[in-house]
Coordinates of C-alpha atoms in Angstrom, one line a residue:
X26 CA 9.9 22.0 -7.4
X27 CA 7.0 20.7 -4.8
X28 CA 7.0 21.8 -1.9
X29 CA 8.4 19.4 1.0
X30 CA 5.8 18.2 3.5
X31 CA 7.3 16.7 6.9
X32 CA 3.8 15.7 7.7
X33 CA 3.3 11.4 6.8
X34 CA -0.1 11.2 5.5
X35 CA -2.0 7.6 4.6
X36 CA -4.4 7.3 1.3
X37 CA -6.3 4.4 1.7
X38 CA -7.0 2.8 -2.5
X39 CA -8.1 0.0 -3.9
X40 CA -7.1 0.1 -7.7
X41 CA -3.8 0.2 -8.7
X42 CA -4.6 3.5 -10.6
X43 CA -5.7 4.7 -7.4
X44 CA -2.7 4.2 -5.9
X45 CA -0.8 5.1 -8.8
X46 CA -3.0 8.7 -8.8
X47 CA -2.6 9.3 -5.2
X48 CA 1.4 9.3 -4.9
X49 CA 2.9 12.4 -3.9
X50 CA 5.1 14.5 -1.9
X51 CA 4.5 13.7 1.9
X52 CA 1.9 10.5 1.0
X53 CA 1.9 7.4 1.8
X54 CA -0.3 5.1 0.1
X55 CA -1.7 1.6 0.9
X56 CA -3.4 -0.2 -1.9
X57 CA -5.6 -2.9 -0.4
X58 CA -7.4 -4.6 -3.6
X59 CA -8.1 -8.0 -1.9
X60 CA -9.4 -6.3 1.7
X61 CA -7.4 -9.2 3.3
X62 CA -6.4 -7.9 6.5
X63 CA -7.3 -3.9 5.4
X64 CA -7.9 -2.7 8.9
X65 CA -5.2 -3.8 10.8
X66 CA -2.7 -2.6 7.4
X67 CA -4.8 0.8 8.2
X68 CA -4.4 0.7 11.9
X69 CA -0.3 -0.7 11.8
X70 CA 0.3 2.5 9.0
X71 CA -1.8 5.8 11.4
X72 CA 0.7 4.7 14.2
X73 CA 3.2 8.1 13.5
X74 CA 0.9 9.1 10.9
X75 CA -0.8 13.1 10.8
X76 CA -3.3 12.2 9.1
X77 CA -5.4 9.6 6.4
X78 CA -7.5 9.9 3.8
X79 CA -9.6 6.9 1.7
X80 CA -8.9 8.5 -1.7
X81 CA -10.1 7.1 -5.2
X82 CA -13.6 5.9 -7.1
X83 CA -17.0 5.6 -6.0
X84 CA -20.4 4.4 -6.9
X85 CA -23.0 7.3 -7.1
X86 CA -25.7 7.2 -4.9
X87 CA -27.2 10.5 -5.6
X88 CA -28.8 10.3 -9.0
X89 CA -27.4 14.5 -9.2
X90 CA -24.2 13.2 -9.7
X91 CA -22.2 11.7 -12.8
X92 CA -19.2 10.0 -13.6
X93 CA -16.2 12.1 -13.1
X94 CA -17.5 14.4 -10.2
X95 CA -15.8 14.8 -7.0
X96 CA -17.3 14.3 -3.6
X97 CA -15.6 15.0 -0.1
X98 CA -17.0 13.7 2.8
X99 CA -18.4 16.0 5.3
X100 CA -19.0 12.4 7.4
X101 CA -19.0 8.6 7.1
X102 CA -21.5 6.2 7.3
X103 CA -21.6 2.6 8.1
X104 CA -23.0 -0.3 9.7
X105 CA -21.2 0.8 12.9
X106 CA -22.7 4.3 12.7
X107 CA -21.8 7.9 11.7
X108 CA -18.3 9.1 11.8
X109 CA -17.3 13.2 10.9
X110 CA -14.5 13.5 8.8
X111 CA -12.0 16.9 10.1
X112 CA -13.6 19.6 9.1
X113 CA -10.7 21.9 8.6
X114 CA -9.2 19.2 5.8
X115 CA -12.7 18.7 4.1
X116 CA -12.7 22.6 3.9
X117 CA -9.4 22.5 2.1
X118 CA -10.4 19.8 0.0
X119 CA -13.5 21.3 -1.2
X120 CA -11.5 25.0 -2.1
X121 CA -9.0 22.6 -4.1
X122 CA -11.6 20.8 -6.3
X123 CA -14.2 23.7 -7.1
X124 CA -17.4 22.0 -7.9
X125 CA -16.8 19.1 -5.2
X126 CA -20.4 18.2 -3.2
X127 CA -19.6 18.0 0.3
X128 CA -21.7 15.4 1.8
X129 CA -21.6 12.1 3.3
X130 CA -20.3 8.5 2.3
X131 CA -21.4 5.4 2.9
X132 CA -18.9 2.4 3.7
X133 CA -19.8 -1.1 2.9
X134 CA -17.2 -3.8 2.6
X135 CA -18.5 -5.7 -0.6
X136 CA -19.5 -3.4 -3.7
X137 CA -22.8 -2.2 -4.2
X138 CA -23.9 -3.7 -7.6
X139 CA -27.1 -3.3 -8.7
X140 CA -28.9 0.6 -9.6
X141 CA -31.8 -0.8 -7.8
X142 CA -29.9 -1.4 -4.6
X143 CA -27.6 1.7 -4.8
X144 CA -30.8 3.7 -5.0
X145 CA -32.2 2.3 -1.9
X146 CA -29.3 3.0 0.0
X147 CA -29.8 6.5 -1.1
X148 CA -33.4 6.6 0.2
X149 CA -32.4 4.4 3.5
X150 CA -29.3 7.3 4.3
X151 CA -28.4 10.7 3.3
X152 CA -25.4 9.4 2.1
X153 CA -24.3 10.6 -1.9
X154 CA -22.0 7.9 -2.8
X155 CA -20.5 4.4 -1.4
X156 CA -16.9 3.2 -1.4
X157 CA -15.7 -0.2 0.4
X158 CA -12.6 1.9 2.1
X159 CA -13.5 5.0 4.1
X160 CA -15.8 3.0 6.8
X161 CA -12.2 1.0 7.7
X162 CA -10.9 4.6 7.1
X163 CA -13.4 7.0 9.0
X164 CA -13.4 4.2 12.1
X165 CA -9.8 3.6 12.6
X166 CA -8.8 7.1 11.8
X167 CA -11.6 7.7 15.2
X168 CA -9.8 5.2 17.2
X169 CA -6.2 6.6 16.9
X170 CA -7.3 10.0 17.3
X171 CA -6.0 10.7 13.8
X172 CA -7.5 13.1 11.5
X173 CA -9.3 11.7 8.3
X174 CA -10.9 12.7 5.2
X175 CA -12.4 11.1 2.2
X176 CA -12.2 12.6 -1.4
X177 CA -13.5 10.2 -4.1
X178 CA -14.4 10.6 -8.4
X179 CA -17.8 9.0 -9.3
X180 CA -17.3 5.7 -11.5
X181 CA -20.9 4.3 -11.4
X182 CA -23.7 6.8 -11.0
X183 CA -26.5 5.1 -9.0
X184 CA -28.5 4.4 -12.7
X185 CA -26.0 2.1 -13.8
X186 CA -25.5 -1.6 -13.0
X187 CA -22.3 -3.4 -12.8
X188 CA -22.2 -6.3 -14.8
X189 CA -20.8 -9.6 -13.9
X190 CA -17.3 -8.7 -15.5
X191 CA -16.9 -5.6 -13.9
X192 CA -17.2 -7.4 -10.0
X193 CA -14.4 -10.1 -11.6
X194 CA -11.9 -10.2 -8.1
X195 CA -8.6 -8.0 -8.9
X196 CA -5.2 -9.5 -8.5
X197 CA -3.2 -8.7 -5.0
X198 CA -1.5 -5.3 -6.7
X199 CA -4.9 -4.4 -7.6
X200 CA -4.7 -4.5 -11.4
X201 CA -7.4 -6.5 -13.0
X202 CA -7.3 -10.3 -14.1
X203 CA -8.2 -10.0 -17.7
X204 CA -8.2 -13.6 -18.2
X205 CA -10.9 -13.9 -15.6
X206 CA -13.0 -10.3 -17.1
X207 CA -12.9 -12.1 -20.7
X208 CA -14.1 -15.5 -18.7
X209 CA -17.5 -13.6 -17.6
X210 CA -17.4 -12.0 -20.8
X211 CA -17.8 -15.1 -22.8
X212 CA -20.2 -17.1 -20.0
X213 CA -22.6 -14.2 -20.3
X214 CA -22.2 -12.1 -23.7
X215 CA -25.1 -10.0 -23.6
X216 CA -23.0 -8.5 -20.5
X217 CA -20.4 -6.6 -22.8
X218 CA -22.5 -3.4 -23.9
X219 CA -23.0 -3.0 -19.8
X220 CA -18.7 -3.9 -19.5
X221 CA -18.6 -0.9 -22.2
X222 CA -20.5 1.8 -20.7
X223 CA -19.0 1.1 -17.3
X224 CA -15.2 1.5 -19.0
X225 CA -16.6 5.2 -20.5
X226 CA -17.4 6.1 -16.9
X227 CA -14.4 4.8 -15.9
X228 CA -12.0 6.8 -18.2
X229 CA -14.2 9.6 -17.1
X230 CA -13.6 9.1 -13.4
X231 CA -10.0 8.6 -14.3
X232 CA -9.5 11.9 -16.1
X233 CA -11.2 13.7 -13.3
X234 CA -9.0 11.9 -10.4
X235 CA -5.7 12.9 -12.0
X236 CA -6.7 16.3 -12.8
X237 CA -8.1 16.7 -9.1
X238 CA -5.2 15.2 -7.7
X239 CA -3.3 17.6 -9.1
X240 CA -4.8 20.9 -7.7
X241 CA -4.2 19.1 -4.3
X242 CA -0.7 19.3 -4.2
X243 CA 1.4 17.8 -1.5
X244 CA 0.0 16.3 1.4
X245 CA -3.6 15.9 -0.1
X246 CA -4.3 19.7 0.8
X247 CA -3.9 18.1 4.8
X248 CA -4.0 21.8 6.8
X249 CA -0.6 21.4 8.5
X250 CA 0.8 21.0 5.1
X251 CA 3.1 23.4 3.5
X252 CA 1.4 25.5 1.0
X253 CA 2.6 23.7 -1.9
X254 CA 2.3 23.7 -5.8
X255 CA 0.5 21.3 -8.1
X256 CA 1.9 17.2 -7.1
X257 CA 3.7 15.4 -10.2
X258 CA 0.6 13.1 -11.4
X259 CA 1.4 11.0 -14.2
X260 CA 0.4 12.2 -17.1
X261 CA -1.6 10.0 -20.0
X262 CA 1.3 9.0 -21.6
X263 CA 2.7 7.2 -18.6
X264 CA -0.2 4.9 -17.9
X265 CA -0.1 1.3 -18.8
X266 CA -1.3 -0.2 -22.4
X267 CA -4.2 -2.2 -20.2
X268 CA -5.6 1.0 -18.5
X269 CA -8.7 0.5 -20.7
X270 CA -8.9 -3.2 -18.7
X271 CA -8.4 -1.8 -15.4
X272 CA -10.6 0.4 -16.0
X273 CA -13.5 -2.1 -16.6
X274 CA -13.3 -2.9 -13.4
X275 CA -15.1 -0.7 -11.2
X276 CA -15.2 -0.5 -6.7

């Protein structure tokens, strides 16, 4: 049996299997896929909240790291400036996922798509990877006085491009619209080996996000959390028949 955690804490997602992965004991979790109106869904859900995390996939910005490993932010970077996630949770973060780089994220609000300008984010900032959530995260979190993290899987490593498929909007519960994915496909063909090798990282990053979820346990290893044992994450078996669809499309 988990262990019960009083403490409300927000995971901030943008897939579905984000949302889906992130679930637990003492978690609350807002999947945003469209971004409509993300900060202020963000700012209404930290009011009674301990703490909130942006928690899911990134693109690799650090051409060290590969599909499937973790990174927890030591800070976050955007447009807005530099904003340091709480140490103490980082720390537990990092003891839960051995091998996790500690480091910091950059938040952008549209994906980065191409290698060649994911690498020159890397040599503009220090940051190791980008997500389009923990900026809204990391800045809102700093307004309410709330303590934040980010923990995020690497989908794209900074070599890879995302093709025209994989940048297809998602629907509003943040599941893919395969009718739209096999539009692109058939508009641009030559696309599809590029659609492929983005949906290996992604089952990858998948794999690596369950299994990580689980050593957090409840709360999302938050420090006022109640020790607690590994959080029910569903297992292979439960995901949908279309996971290799959703997982095609990448943040």
């Amino acid at each position: 049996m988990n262990s019960t955690v009083p403490h409300r804490i927000v995971a901030v997602t943008c897939l579905a299997f984000e949302a889906r992965i992130a679930c637990g004991d003492g978690v609350k979790v807002l999947c945003n896929a469209q971004r409509r109106d993300l900060r202020a869904e963000v700012r209404e859900l930290l009011a009674g909240a301990a703490g909130v995390i942006s928690f899911g996939v990134a693109g690799g910005l650090d051409p060290r790291l590969h599909p499937g490993d973790w990174v927890v932010a030591s800070s976050v970077r955007a447009a807005r400036g530099v904003v340091r996630a709480d140490e103490s949770w980082a720390r537990r973060l990092r003891e839960a996922l051995p091998g996790a780089v500690c480091a910091e994220v950059y938040g952008i609000d549209q994906p980065v798509a191409a290698a060649a300008a994911k690498a020159a984010l890397r040599r503009e900032h220090a940051a190791v990877a980008v997500d389009t959530e923990s900026h809204v995260v990391a800045e809102e979190a700093e307004r309410a006085g709330v303590p934040f993290a980010a923990a995020r899987v690497i989908l794209d490593p900074v070599w890879r491009s995302l093709p025209a498929a994989a940048l297809v909007p998602l629907r509003d519960d943040g599941t893919p619209d395969v009718g739209a994915v096999a539009r692109s496909v058939l508009r641009a063909p030559r696309q599809l080996r590029g659609l492929g090798l983005i949906t290996l990282d992604a089952w990858r990053a998948l794999d690596s996000l369950r299994r990580g979820r689980a050593c957090l346990g409840a709360g999302l290893a938050f420090p006022a959390a109640e020790p607690a044992v590994a959080a029910d994450v569903p297992s292979p078996e439960g995901e949908p028949a279309d996971l290799a669809d959703e997982c095609a499309v990448a943040v």
